[in-house]
PDB file of C-alpha atoms in Angstrom:
ATOM      1  CA  UNK A 258     309.465 249.013  -7.249  1.00  0.00           C
ATOM      2  CA  UNK A 259     309.873 252.477  -7.202  1.00  0.00           C
ATOM      3  CA  UNK A 260     308.569 254.434  -4.075  1.00  0.00           C
ATOM      4  CA  UNK A 261     308.968 258.074  -1.537  1.00  0.00           C
ATOM      5  CA  UNK A 262     310.855 256.732   1.591  1.00  0.00           C
ATOM      6  CA  UNK A 263     311.895 258.690   4.660  1.00  0.00           C
ATOM      7  CA  UNK A 264     314.955 258.207   6.506  1.00  0.00           C
ATOM      8  CA  UNK A 265     314.685 261.102   8.955  1.00  0.00           C
ATOM      9  CA  UNK A 266     311.878 263.314   9.896  1.00  0.00           C
ATOM     10  CA  UNK A 267     311.131 266.973   8.520  1.00  0.00           C
ATOM     11  CA  UNK A 268     309.965 269.216   6.130  1.00  0.00           C
ATOM     12  CA  UNK A 269     309.651 267.908   2.020  1.00  0.00           C
ATOM     13  CA  UNK A 270     313.209 268.084   1.909  1.00  0.00           C
ATOM     14  CA  UNK A 271     313.111 264.223   3.477  1.00  0.00           C
ATOM     15  CA  UNK A 272     310.887 262.587   0.804  1.00  0.00           C
ATOM     16  CA  UNK A 273     313.431 260.662  -1.221  1.00  0.00           C
ATOM     17  CA  UNK A 274     312.493 258.760  -4.278  1.00  0.00           C
ATOM     18  CA  UNK A 275     314.277 255.149  -4.496  1.00  0.00           C
ATOM     19  CA  UNK A 276     313.996 251.711  -5.554  1.00  0.00           C
ATOM     20  CA  UNK A 277     312.578 249.057  -3.201  1.00  0.00           C
ATOM     21  CA  UNK A 278     311.732 245.715  -3.377  1.00  0.00           C
ATOM     22  CA  UNK A 279     307.639 244.582  -3.580  1.00  0.00           C
ATOM     23  CA  UNK A 280     306.517 244.343  -0.526  1.00  0.00           C
ATOM     24  CA  UNK A 281     304.507 240.953   0.550  1.00  0.00           C
ATOM     25  CA  UNK A 282     300.712 240.662   1.414  1.00  0.00           C
ATOM     26  CA  UNK A 283     300.506 238.496   4.683  1.00  0.00           C
ATOM     27  CA  UNK A 284     296.997 237.173   6.258  1.00  0.00           C
ATOM     28  CA  UNK A 285     294.174 239.610   6.175  1.00  0.00           C
ATOM     29  CA  UNK A 286     296.193 241.380   3.924  1.00  0.00           C
ATOM     30  CA  UNK A 287     296.241 242.376  -0.121  1.00  0.00           C
ATOM     31  CA  UNK A 288     298.744 243.657  -2.354  1.00  0.00           C
ATOM     32  CA  UNK A 289     297.762 246.345  -4.727  1.00  0.00           C
ATOM     33  CA  UNK A 290     298.877 247.748  -7.991  1.00  0.00           C
ATOM     34  CA  UNK A 291     298.668 251.541  -7.205  1.00  0.00           C
ATOM     35  CA  UNK A 292     297.150 253.339  -9.835  1.00  0.00           C
ATOM     36  CA  UNK A 293     297.158 256.469  -7.882  1.00  0.00           C
ATOM     37  CA  UNK A 294     297.388 257.380  -3.850  1.00  0.00           C
ATOM     38  CA  UNK A 295     295.815 260.361  -2.072  1.00  0.00           C
ATOM     39  CA  UNK A 296     298.061 263.195  -0.707  1.00  0.00           C
ATOM     40  CA  UNK A 297     296.441 265.037   2.641  1.00  0.00           C
ATOM     41  CA  UNK A 298     297.678 267.331   4.997  1.00  0.00           C
ATOM     42  CA  UNK A 299     298.259 264.497   7.543  1.00  0.00           C
ATOM     43  CA  UNK A 300     300.905 263.611   5.295  1.00  0.00           C
ATOM     44  CA  UNK A 301     302.843 266.537   6.060  1.00  0.00           C
ATOM     45  CA  UNK A 302     302.416 265.521  10.042  1.00  0.00           C
ATOM     46  CA  UNK A 303     303.517 261.677   9.202  1.00  0.00           C
ATOM     47  CA  UNK A 304     306.822 263.391   7.525  1.00  0.00           C
ATOM     48  CA  UNK A 305     307.814 265.494  10.574  1.00  0.00           C
ATOM     49  CA  UNK A 306     306.748 262.915  12.867  1.00  0.00           C
ATOM     50  CA  UNK A 307     303.733 264.892  14.747  1.00  0.00           C
ATOM     51  CA  UNK A 308     301.072 262.691  13.656  1.00  0.00           C
ATOM     52  CA  UNK A 309     298.660 261.466  16.241  1.00  0.00           C
ATOM     53  CA  UNK A 310     300.166 258.151  15.239  1.00  0.00           C
ATOM     54  CA  UNK A 311     303.756 257.556  15.535  1.00  0.00           C
ATOM     55  CA  UNK A 312     305.844 257.151  12.982  1.00  0.00           C
ATOM     56  CA  UNK A 313     309.106 254.412  12.680  1.00  0.00           C
ATOM     57  CA  UNK A 314     311.954 255.662  10.391  1.00  0.00           C
ATOM     58  CA  UNK A 315     312.527 254.076   7.474  1.00  0.00           C
ATOM     59  CA  UNK A 316     308.934 254.905   6.431  1.00  0.00           C
ATOM     60  CA  UNK A 317     307.174 255.255   3.057  1.00  0.00           C
ATOM     61  CA  UNK A 318     304.233 257.234   3.996  1.00  0.00           C
ATOM     62  CA  UNK A 319     300.613 257.558   2.536  1.00  0.00           C
ATOM     63  CA  UNK A 320     297.932 256.587   3.973  1.00  0.00           C
ATOM     64  CA  UNK A 321     295.792 255.316   1.192  1.00  0.00           C
ATOM     65  CA  UNK A 322     295.763 254.288  -2.665  1.00  0.00           C
ATOM     66  CA  UNK A 323     293.521 253.018  -5.047  1.00  0.00           C
ATOM     67  CA  UNK A 324     294.196 250.316  -7.708  1.00  0.00           C
ATOM     68  CA  UNK A 325     293.687 247.006  -8.828  1.00  0.00           C
ATOM     69  CA  UNK A 326     294.171 243.524  -6.850  1.00  0.00           C
ATOM     70  CA  UNK A 327     293.567 241.114  -9.881  1.00  0.00           C
ATOM     71  CA  UNK A 328     290.067 241.627 -11.183  1.00  0.00           C
ATOM     72  CA  UNK A 329     289.441 244.023  -8.457  1.00  0.00           C
ATOM     73  CA  UNK A 330     289.343 247.784  -8.107  1.00  0.00           C
ATOM     74  CA  UNK A 331     289.683 248.748  -4.931  1.00  0.00           C
ATOM     75  CA  UNK A 332     290.424 251.910  -2.375  1.00  0.00           C
ATOM     76  CA  UNK A 333     292.053 251.454   0.714  1.00  0.00           C
ATOM     77  CA  UNK A 334     293.661 252.785   3.392  1.00  0.00           C
ATOM     78  CA  UNK A 335     297.272 251.666   4.634  1.00  0.00           C
ATOM     79  CA  UNK A 336     298.486 250.468   8.234  1.00  0.00           C
ATOM     80  CA  UNK A 337     300.684 253.605   9.264  1.00  0.00           C
ATOM     81  CA  UNK A 338     302.564 254.402   5.596  1.00  0.00           C
ATOM     82  CA  UNK A 339     303.475 252.822   2.466  1.00  0.00           C
ATOM     83  CA  UNK A 340     300.864 254.370  -0.319  1.00  0.00           C
ATOM     84  CA  UNK A 341     303.780 256.397  -1.642  1.00  0.00           C
ATOM     85  CA  UNK A 342     304.604 253.489  -4.293  1.00  0.00           C
ATOM     86  CA  UNK A 343     303.706 251.258  -6.918  1.00  0.00           C
ATOM     87  CA  UNK A 344     302.255 248.560  -4.786  1.00  0.00           C
ATOM     88  CA  UNK A 345     300.786 248.728  -1.115  1.00  0.00           C
ATOM     89  CA  UNK A 346     300.021 246.103   1.163  1.00  0.00           C
ATOM     90  CA  UNK A 347     296.592 247.225   2.630  1.00  0.00           C
ATOM     91  CA  UNK A 348     294.532 245.869   5.326  1.00  0.00           C
ATOM     92  CA  UNK A 349     291.742 243.560   3.595  1.00  0.00           C
ATOM     93  CA  UNK A 350     289.429 245.185   6.686  1.00  0.00           C
ATOM     94  CA  UNK A 351     290.099 248.896   5.465  1.00  0.00           C
ATOM     95  CA  UNK A 352     289.734 247.768   1.859  1.00  0.00           C
ATOM     96  CA  UNK A 353     286.346 249.179  -0.420  1.00  0.00           C
ATOM     97  CA  UNK A 354     285.322 247.639  -4.189  1.00  0.00           C
ATOM     98  CA  UNK A 355     284.982 250.599  -6.067  1.00  0.00           C
ATOM     99  CA  UNK A 356     281.949 250.758  -8.123  1.00  0.00           C
ATOM    100  CA  UNK A 357     282.047 250.845 -11.576  1.00  0.00           C
ATOM    101  CA  UNK A 358     281.531 255.039 -12.516  1.00  0.00           C
ATOM    102  CA  UNK A 359     283.230 256.386 -10.162  1.00  0.00           C
ATOM    103  CA  UNK A 360     287.477 257.229 -11.340  1.00  0.00           C
ATOM    104  CA  UNK A 361     290.126 257.151  -8.961  1.00  0.00           C
ATOM    105  CA  UNK A 362     290.291 260.940  -7.580  1.00  0.00           C
ATOM    106  CA  UNK A 363     286.571 260.475  -6.571  1.00  0.00           C
ATOM    107  CA  UNK A 364     287.303 256.719  -4.806  1.00  0.00           C
ATOM    108  CA  UNK A 365     290.048 258.449  -2.905  1.00  0.00           C
ATOM    109  CA  UNK A 366     288.110 261.472  -1.914  1.00  0.00           C
ATOM    110  CA  UNK A 367     285.921 259.772   0.009  1.00  0.00           C
ATOM    111  CA  UNK A 368     287.574 257.110   1.731  1.00  0.00           C
ATOM    112  CA  UNK A 369     289.395 259.351   4.180  1.00  0.00           C
ATOM    113  CA  UNK A 370     287.905 262.846   2.967  1.00  0.00           C
ATOM    114  CA  UNK A 371     284.185 262.096   2.373  1.00  0.00           C
ATOM    115  CA  UNK A 372     283.994 259.566   5.292  1.00  0.00           C
ATOM    116  CA  UNK A 373     285.646 262.202   7.760  1.00  0.00           C
ATOM    117  CA  UNK A 374     283.324 264.325   6.729  1.00  0.00           C
ATOM    118  CA  UNK A 375     280.510 262.090   7.104  1.00  0.00           C
ATOM    119  CA  UNK A 376     281.308 260.917  10.791  1.00  0.00           C
ATOM    120  CA  UNK A 377     281.847 264.518  11.522  1.00  0.00           C
ATOM    121  CA  UNK A 378     278.257 264.938  10.444  1.00  0.00           C
ATOM    122  CA  UNK A 379     276.288 262.522  11.312  1.00  0.00           C
ATOM    123  CA  UNK A 380     278.711 261.368  14.785  1.00  0.00           C
ATOM    124  CA  UNK A 381     280.872 263.992  15.837  1.00  0.00           C
ATOM    125  CA  UNK A 382     278.333 266.823  15.423  1.00  0.00           C
ATOM    126  CA  UNK A 383     274.521 265.139  15.063  1.00  0.00           C
ATOM    127  CA  UNK A 384     273.681 267.546  12.620  1.00  0.00           C
ATOM    128  CA  UNK A 385     269.929 268.553  13.225  1.00  0.00           C
ATOM    129  CA  UNK A 386     267.621 269.689   9.785  1.00  0.00           C
ATOM    130  CA  UNK A 387     267.264 273.515   9.859  1.00  0.00           C
ATOM    131  CA  UNK A 388     270.919 273.810  11.892  1.00  0.00           C
ATOM    132  CA  UNK A 389     273.616 276.426  11.025  1.00  0.00           C
ATOM    133  CA  UNK A 390     276.848 274.433   9.773  1.00  0.00           C
ATOM    134  CA  UNK A 391     280.699 276.516  10.063  1.00  0.00           C
ATOM    135  CA  UNK A 392     282.666 274.739   7.603  1.00  0.00           C
ATOM    136  CA  UNK A 393     286.301 275.863   8.326  1.00  0.00           C
ATOM    137  CA  UNK A 394     288.971 275.387   5.357  1.00  0.00           C
ATOM    138  CA  UNK A 395     285.856 274.518   2.644  1.00  0.00           C
ATOM    139  CA  UNK A 396     288.005 274.638  -0.470  1.00  0.00           C
ATOM    140  CA  UNK A 397     289.788 271.913   0.828  1.00  0.00           C
ATOM    141  CA  UNK A 398     289.428 267.981   0.532  1.00  0.00           C
ATOM    142  CA  UNK A 399     286.954 267.755   3.171  1.00  0.00           C
ATOM    143  CA  UNK A 400     285.741 271.366   3.542  1.00  0.00           C
ATOM    144  CA  UNK A 401     284.016 270.538  -0.425  1.00  0.00           C
ATOM    145  CA  UNK A 402     282.416 267.364   0.205  1.00  0.00           C
ATOM    146  CA  UNK A 403     281.313 268.815   3.778  1.00  0.00           C
ATOM    147  CA  UNK A 404     279.839 271.532   2.511  1.00  0.00           C
ATOM    148  CA  UNK A 405     277.912 269.177   0.187  1.00  0.00           C
ATOM    149  CA  UNK A 406     276.529 266.986   2.578  1.00  0.00           C
ATOM    150  CA  UNK A 407     275.660 269.210   5.236  1.00  0.00           C
ATOM    151  CA  UNK A 408     273.592 271.272   2.321  1.00  0.00           C
ATOM    152  CA  UNK A 409     272.163 267.853   1.441  1.00  0.00           C
ATOM    153  CA  UNK A 410     271.280 266.755   4.743  1.00  0.00           C
ATOM    154  CA  UNK A 411     269.025 269.945   5.672  1.00  0.00           C
ATOM    155  CA  UNK A 412     271.689 272.279   7.254  1.00  0.00           C
ATOM    156  CA  UNK A 413     269.489 275.782   7.409  1.00  0.00           C
ATOM    157  CA  UNK A 414     272.834 277.973   6.955  1.00  0.00           C
ATOM    158  CA  UNK A 415     276.310 276.608   5.916  1.00  0.00           C
ATOM    159  CA  UNK A 416     278.870 278.981   6.475  1.00  0.00           C
ATOM    160  CA  UNK A 417     282.101 278.452   4.703  1.00  0.00           C
ATOM    161  CA  UNK A 418     285.860 279.999   5.525  1.00  0.00           C
ATOM    162  CA  UNK A 419     288.879 280.238   3.458  1.00  0.00           C
ATOM    163  CA  UNK A 420     291.622 282.275   2.673  1.00  0.00           C
ATOM    164  CA  UNK A 421     291.362 283.373  -1.174  1.00  0.00           C
ATOM    165  CA  UNK A 422     288.464 284.919  -2.953  1.00  0.00           C
ATOM    166  CA  UNK A 423     288.980 281.898  -5.750  1.00  0.00           C
ATOM    167  CA  UNK A 424     288.250 279.220  -2.705  1.00  0.00           C
ATOM    168  CA  UNK A 425     285.133 280.871  -1.350  1.00  0.00           C
ATOM    169  CA  UNK A 426     283.611 281.533  -4.838  1.00  0.00           C
ATOM    170  CA  UNK A 427     283.976 277.296  -5.060  1.00  0.00           C
ATOM    171  CA  UNK A 428     282.565 277.029  -1.685  1.00  0.00           C
ATOM    172  CA  UNK A 429     279.885 279.128  -2.785  1.00  0.00           C
ATOM    173  CA  UNK A 430     279.508 276.966  -5.837  1.00  0.00           C
ATOM    174  CA  UNK A 431     279.123 273.725  -4.142  1.00  0.00           C
ATOM    175  CA  UNK A 432     276.525 275.111  -1.807  1.00  0.00           C
ATOM    176  CA  UNK A 433     277.675 276.982   0.587  1.00  0.00           C
ATOM    177  CA  UNK A 434     275.310 279.807   1.831  1.00  0.00           C
ATOM    178  CA  UNK A 435     277.888 282.403   2.733  1.00  0.00           C
ATOM    179  CA  UNK A 436     281.470 282.512   2.385  1.00  0.00           C
ATOM    180  CA  UNK A 437     283.622 283.829   5.103  1.00  0.00           C
ATOM    181  CA  UNK A 438     287.550 284.973   4.909  1.00  0.00           C
ATOM    182  CA  UNK A 439     289.244 282.480   7.209  1.00  0.00           C
ATOM    183  CA  UNK A 440     291.730 285.658   8.183  1.00  0.00           C
ATOM    184  CA  UNK A 441     289.351 287.619   9.432  1.00  0.00           C
ATOM    185  CA  UNK A 442     290.872 289.025  12.837  1.00  0.00           C
ATOM    186  CA  UNK A 443     287.690 288.151  14.721  1.00  0.00           C
ATOM    187  CA  UNK A 444     286.212 284.944  13.408  1.00  0.00           C
ATOM    188  CA  UNK A 445     284.003 284.892  16.148  1.00  0.00           C
ATOM    189  CA  UNK A 446     282.350 288.302  15.147  1.00  0.00           C
ATOM    190  CA  UNK A 447     282.634 287.149  11.218  1.00  0.00           C
ATOM    191  CA  UNK A 448     279.993 283.542  11.725  1.00  0.00           C
ATOM    192  CA  UNK A 449     278.003 285.564  13.874  1.00  0.00           C
ATOM    193  CA  UNK A 450     277.893 288.198  11.225  1.00  0.00           C
ATOM    194  CA  UNK A 451     277.469 285.657   8.633  1.00  0.00           C
ATOM    195  CA  UNK A 452     274.701 283.663  10.674  1.00  0.00           C
ATOM    196  CA  UNK A 453     272.578 287.214  10.265  1.00  0.00           C
ATOM    197  CA  UNK A 454     274.155 288.234  13.665  1.00  0.00           C
ATOM    198  CA  UNK A 455     272.927 284.462  15.533  1.00  0.00           C
ATOM    199  CA  UNK A 456     275.274 282.177  16.967  1.00  0.00           C
ATOM    200  CA  UNK A 457     276.133 279.067  14.949  1.00  0.00           C
ATOM    201  CA  UNK A 458     275.152 275.554  16.213  1.00  0.00           C
ATOM    202  CA  UNK A 459     278.273 273.333  14.504  1.00  0.00           C
ATOM    203  CA  UNK A 460     281.414 274.042  13.462  1.00  0.00           C
ATOM    204  CA  UNK A 461     283.706 271.587  11.488  1.00  0.00           C
ATOM    205  CA  UNK A 462     287.007 272.743  12.634  1.00  0.00           C
ATOM    206  CA  UNK A 463     290.588 271.261  11.334  1.00  0.00           C
ATOM    207  CA  UNK A 464     292.272 275.033  11.967  1.00  0.00           C
ATOM    208  CA  UNK A 465     293.494 274.634  15.821  1.00  0.00           C
ATOM    209  CA  UNK A 466     294.911 277.903  17.449  1.00  0.00           C
ATOM    210  CA  UNK A 467     293.571 280.876  18.000  1.00  0.00           C
ATOM    211  CA  UNK A 468     290.719 280.177  15.270  1.00  0.00           C
ATOM    212  CA  UNK A 469     289.083 277.294  17.101  1.00  0.00           C
ATOM    213  CA  UNK A 470     288.981 279.313  20.324  1.00  0.00           C
ATOM    214  CA  UNK A 471     287.056 282.202  18.306  1.00  0.00           C
ATOM    215  CA  UNK A 472     284.770 279.434  16.916  1.00  0.00           C
ATOM    216  CA  UNK A 473     284.240 277.882  20.267  1.00  0.00           C
ATOM    217  CA  UNK A 474     283.100 281.313  21.472  1.00  0.00           C
ATOM    218  CA  UNK A 475     281.004 281.881  18.561  1.00  0.00           C
ATOM    219  CA  UNK A 476     278.962 278.455  19.163  1.00  0.00           C
ATOM    220  CA  UNK A 477     274.949 278.925  20.571  1.00  0.00           C
ATOM    221  CA  UNK A 478     273.744 276.950  23.469  1.00  0.00           C
ATOM    222  CA  UNK A 479     274.423 273.331  22.622  1.00  0.00           C
ATOM    223  CA  UNK A 480     276.385 274.067  19.582  1.00  0.00           C
ATOM    224  CA  UNK A 481     278.921 271.447  18.804  1.00  0.00           C
ATOM    225  CA  UNK A 482     282.529 271.788  17.399  1.00  0.00           C
ATOM    226  CA  UNK A 483     283.931 269.106  16.184  1.00  0.00           C
ATOM    227  CA  UNK A 484     287.828 269.055  15.846  1.00  0.00           C
ATOM    228  CA  UNK A 485     289.625 267.153  13.436  1.00  0.00           C
ATOM    229  CA  UNK A 486     293.167 268.523  12.872  1.00  0.00           C
ATOM    230  CA  UNK A 487     295.396 271.128  13.432  1.00  0.00           C
ATOM    231  CA  UNK A 488     296.765 272.730  10.477  1.00  0.00           C
ATOM    232  CA  UNK A 489     298.253 275.605  11.988  1.00  0.00           C
ATOM    233  CA  UNK A 490     300.600 273.223  13.812  1.00  0.00           C
ATOM    234  CA  UNK A 491     298.562 275.749  17.339  1.00  0.00           C
ATOM    235  CA  UNK A 492     296.710 274.024  20.335  1.00  0.00           C
ATOM    236  CA  UNK A 493     293.893 275.942  20.889  1.00  0.00           C
ATOM    237  CA  UNK A 494     293.177 277.108  24.666  1.00  0.00           C
ATOM    238  CA  UNK A 495     292.002 274.580  27.108  1.00  0.00           C
ATOM    239  CA  UNK A 496     288.407 274.478  27.146  1.00  0.00           C
ATOM    240  CA  UNK A 497     287.661 274.296  31.319  1.00  0.00           C
ATOM    241  CA  UNK A 498     284.423 272.012  31.737  1.00  0.00           C
ATOM    242  CA  UNK A 499     282.655 274.706  33.231  1.00  0.00           C
ATOM    243  CA  UNK A 500     282.968 276.648  29.946  1.00  0.00           C
ATOM    244  CA  UNK A 501     281.248 273.770  28.007  1.00  0.00           C
ATOM    245  CA  UNK A 502     278.550 273.756  31.266  1.00  0.00           C
ATOM    246  CA  UNK A 503     278.144 277.852  30.745  1.00  0.00           C
ATOM    247  CA  UNK A 504     277.240 277.738  26.957  1.00  0.00           C
ATOM    248  CA  UNK A 505     275.528 274.297  26.876  1.00  0.00           C
ATOM    249  CA  UNK A 506     277.841 274.130  24.050  1.00  0.00           C
ATOM    250  CA  UNK A 507     280.056 270.253  23.040  1.00  0.00           C
ATOM    251  CA  UNK A 508     283.549 269.878  21.495  1.00  0.00           C
ATOM    252  CA  UNK A 509     284.440 266.727  19.610  1.00  0.00           C
ATOM    253  CA  UNK A 510     287.382 265.222  18.683  1.00  0.00           C
ATOM    254  CA  UNK A 511     287.650 262.533  15.617  1.00  0.00           C
ATOM    255  CA  UNK A 512     290.427 260.547  14.114  1.00  0.00           C
ATOM    256  CA  UNK A 513     289.282 258.392  11.568  1.00  0.00           C
ATOM    257  CA  UNK A 514     290.921 255.120  12.279  1.00  0.00           C
ATOM    258  CA  UNK A 515     289.180 255.369  15.399  1.00  0.00           C
ATOM    259  CA  UNK A 516     285.824 254.854  13.611  1.00  0.00           C
ATOM    260  CA  UNK A 517     286.996 251.374  11.947  1.00  0.00           C
ATOM    261  CA  UNK A 518     286.608 249.902  15.934  1.00  0.00           C
ATOM    262  CA  UNK A 519     282.831 250.700  15.940  1.00  0.00           C
ATOM    263  CA  UNK A 520     280.478 248.238  15.833  1.00  0.00           C
ATOM    264  CA  UNK A 521     277.990 247.891  13.222  1.00  0.00           C
ATOM    265  CA  UNK A 522     280.791 248.370  10.084  1.00  0.00           C
ATOM    266  CA  UNK A 523     280.204 252.599  10.339  1.00  0.00           C
ATOM    267  CA  UNK A 524     282.374 253.303   7.539  1.00  0.00           C
ATOM    268  CA  UNK A 525     281.596 250.694   5.517  1.00  0.00           C
ATOM    269  CA  UNK A 526     278.260 252.254   6.024  1.00  0.00           C
ATOM    270  CA  UNK A 527     279.484 255.523   5.120  1.00  0.00           C
ATOM    271  CA  UNK A 528     281.455 254.608   1.743  1.00  0.00           C
ATOM    272  CA  UNK A 529     278.118 252.918   0.355  1.00  0.00           C
ATOM    273  CA  UNK A 530     276.289 255.616   1.237  1.00  0.00           C
ATOM    274  CA  UNK A 531     279.097 258.354  -0.164  1.00  0.00           C
ATOM    275  CA  UNK A 532     279.415 256.268  -3.387  1.00  0.00           C
ATOM    276  CA  UNK A 533     275.831 255.873  -3.878  1.00  0.00           C
ATOM    277  CA  UNK A 534     275.460 259.744  -3.169  1.00  0.00           C
ATOM    278  CA  UNK A 535     278.327 260.368  -6.223  1.00  0.00           C
ATOM    279  CA  UNK A 536     276.961 257.744  -9.100  1.00  0.00           C
ATOM    280  CA  UNK A 537     273.442 259.389  -8.163  1.00  0.00           C
ATOM    281  CA  UNK A 538     275.138 263.234  -9.245  1.00  0.00           C
ATOM    282  CA  UNK A 539     274.482 264.694  -5.963  1.00  0.00           C
ATOM    283  CA  UNK A 540     278.348 264.407  -4.522  1.00  0.00           C
ATOM    284  CA  UNK A 541     281.305 265.414  -6.197  1.00  0.00           C
ATOM    285  CA  UNK A 542     285.387 265.359  -5.718  1.00  0.00           C
ATOM    286  CA  UNK A 543     286.739 268.407  -6.357  1.00  0.00           C
ATOM    287  CA  UNK A 544     290.267 267.507  -8.454  1.00  0.00           C
ATOM    288  CA  UNK A 545     292.928 269.758  -6.351  1.00  0.00           C
ATOM    289  CA  UNK A 546     295.841 268.779  -8.771  1.00  0.00           C
ATOM    290  CA  UNK A 547     298.053 265.225  -9.793  1.00  0.00           C
ATOM    291  CA  UNK A 548     301.676 265.471  -8.691  1.00  0.00           C
ATOM    292  CA  UNK A 549     304.305 262.434  -9.952  1.00  0.00           C
ATOM    293  CA  UNK A 550     306.312 260.524  -7.719  1.00  0.00           C
ATOM    294  CA  UNK A 551     308.871 263.236  -8.290  1.00  0.00           C
ATOM    295  CA  UNK A 552     307.086 266.159  -7.917  1.00  0.00           C
ATOM    296  CA  UNK A 553     306.204 264.597  -3.927  1.00  0.00           C
ATOM    297  CA  UNK A 554     308.354 267.333  -2.163  1.00  0.00           C
ATOM    298  CA  UNK A 555     306.715 270.273  -4.418  1.00  0.00           C
ATOM    299  CA  UNK A 556     303.039 268.431  -2.940  1.00  0.00           C
ATOM    300  CA  UNK A 557     304.125 268.915   0.195  1.00  0.00           C
ATOM    301  CA  UNK A 558     305.011 272.209   0.116  1.00  0.00           C
ATOM    302  CA  UNK A 559     301.694 273.037  -1.638  1.00  0.00           C
ATOM    303  CA  UNK A 560     299.603 271.492   1.366  1.00  0.00           C
ATOM    304  CA  UNK A 561     301.946 273.339   3.841  1.00  0.00           C
ATOM    305  CA  UNK A 562     301.261 276.247   2.191  1.00  0.00           C
ATOM    306  CA  UNK A 563     297.366 276.565   2.080  1.00  0.00           C
ATOM    307  CA  UNK A 564     297.584 276.393  -2.018  1.00  0.00           C
ATOM    308  CA  UNK A 565     295.836 273.398  -2.781  1.00  0.00           C
ATOM    309  CA  UNK A 566     291.895 273.208  -3.396  1.00  0.00           C
ATOM    310  CA  UNK A 567     289.642 269.922  -3.117  1.00  0.00           C
ATOM    311  CA  UNK A 568     292.064 266.477  -3.529  1.00  0.00           C
ATOM    312  CA  UNK A 569     295.815 266.005  -4.133  1.00  0.00           C
ATOM    313  CA  UNK A 570     296.788 262.542  -5.813  1.00  0.00           C
ATOM    314  CA  UNK A 571     300.184 261.152  -6.779  1.00  0.00           C
ATOM    315  CA  UNK A 572     300.789 259.082  -9.920  1.00  0.00           C
ATOM    316  CA  UNK A 573     303.212 256.297  -9.008  1.00  0.00           C
ATOM    317  CA  UNK A 574     304.262 255.458 -12.330  1.00  0.00           C
ATOM    318  CA  UNK A 575     305.847 259.285 -13.351  1.00  0.00           C
TER     319      UNK A 575
END
């Protein structure tokens, strides 16, 4: 089968197209004929071995696939890679049947980005109706869905941040009340100005560095910052507990794999609700571009340069 393999860690240049033997499913696993694989910013960390879970070489990257298991159509998370290929082995426990009427791109958008946005708002930030919500990187895969979900679930004001006029216009089209330039020199002031001079209640942040620091400073009493990535590759300033006490603020981290350990099949409930919203026309995925296996280096370059919007997918047939 055709696949992308990494034999040394690094940037996009380490992604190499190869022929590999077909993988074999073990107990509790499924062998998926891959129609599309998801491309995520986390994959760029995986390639350079800076991800939360450390990788081992050789590695076929890719954390999500949609395709066929016999007559079934499924979308699934892989176990540590394997998605950038024509066939992939996935755990049955992280696989979901795709309803009729949900296309490949939308299914892939829901299994990582949609579930992440659902968990951030429902479990990490515990969004209450009427609260203000800041969505950083609002034109990205998680951001485009988080803007829609926050608005649907009763946020009083959704404040989107994005780096270009085109991306900010997209966020407004998706339901954001106001869009802020993510390159603003003082994000604290920019967020308060976007909220009519008031501090904000919830921030969804995957940037890191100064953006995280300044977003935390913009929180209202009992505000929550939900941190789920570090696209800038810069660590935020450590937050002493006394600082949180002084502001009655909370900071929550969220990594999707941990959600599968929660009781009550939380991720399955999230996927059911997300698919229902899609089928009802109340939630839509934003296409961000499709790449062939031979174009995977360009895909990673585009991700790292923040040139993309919405959901990116990989077609293993070309």
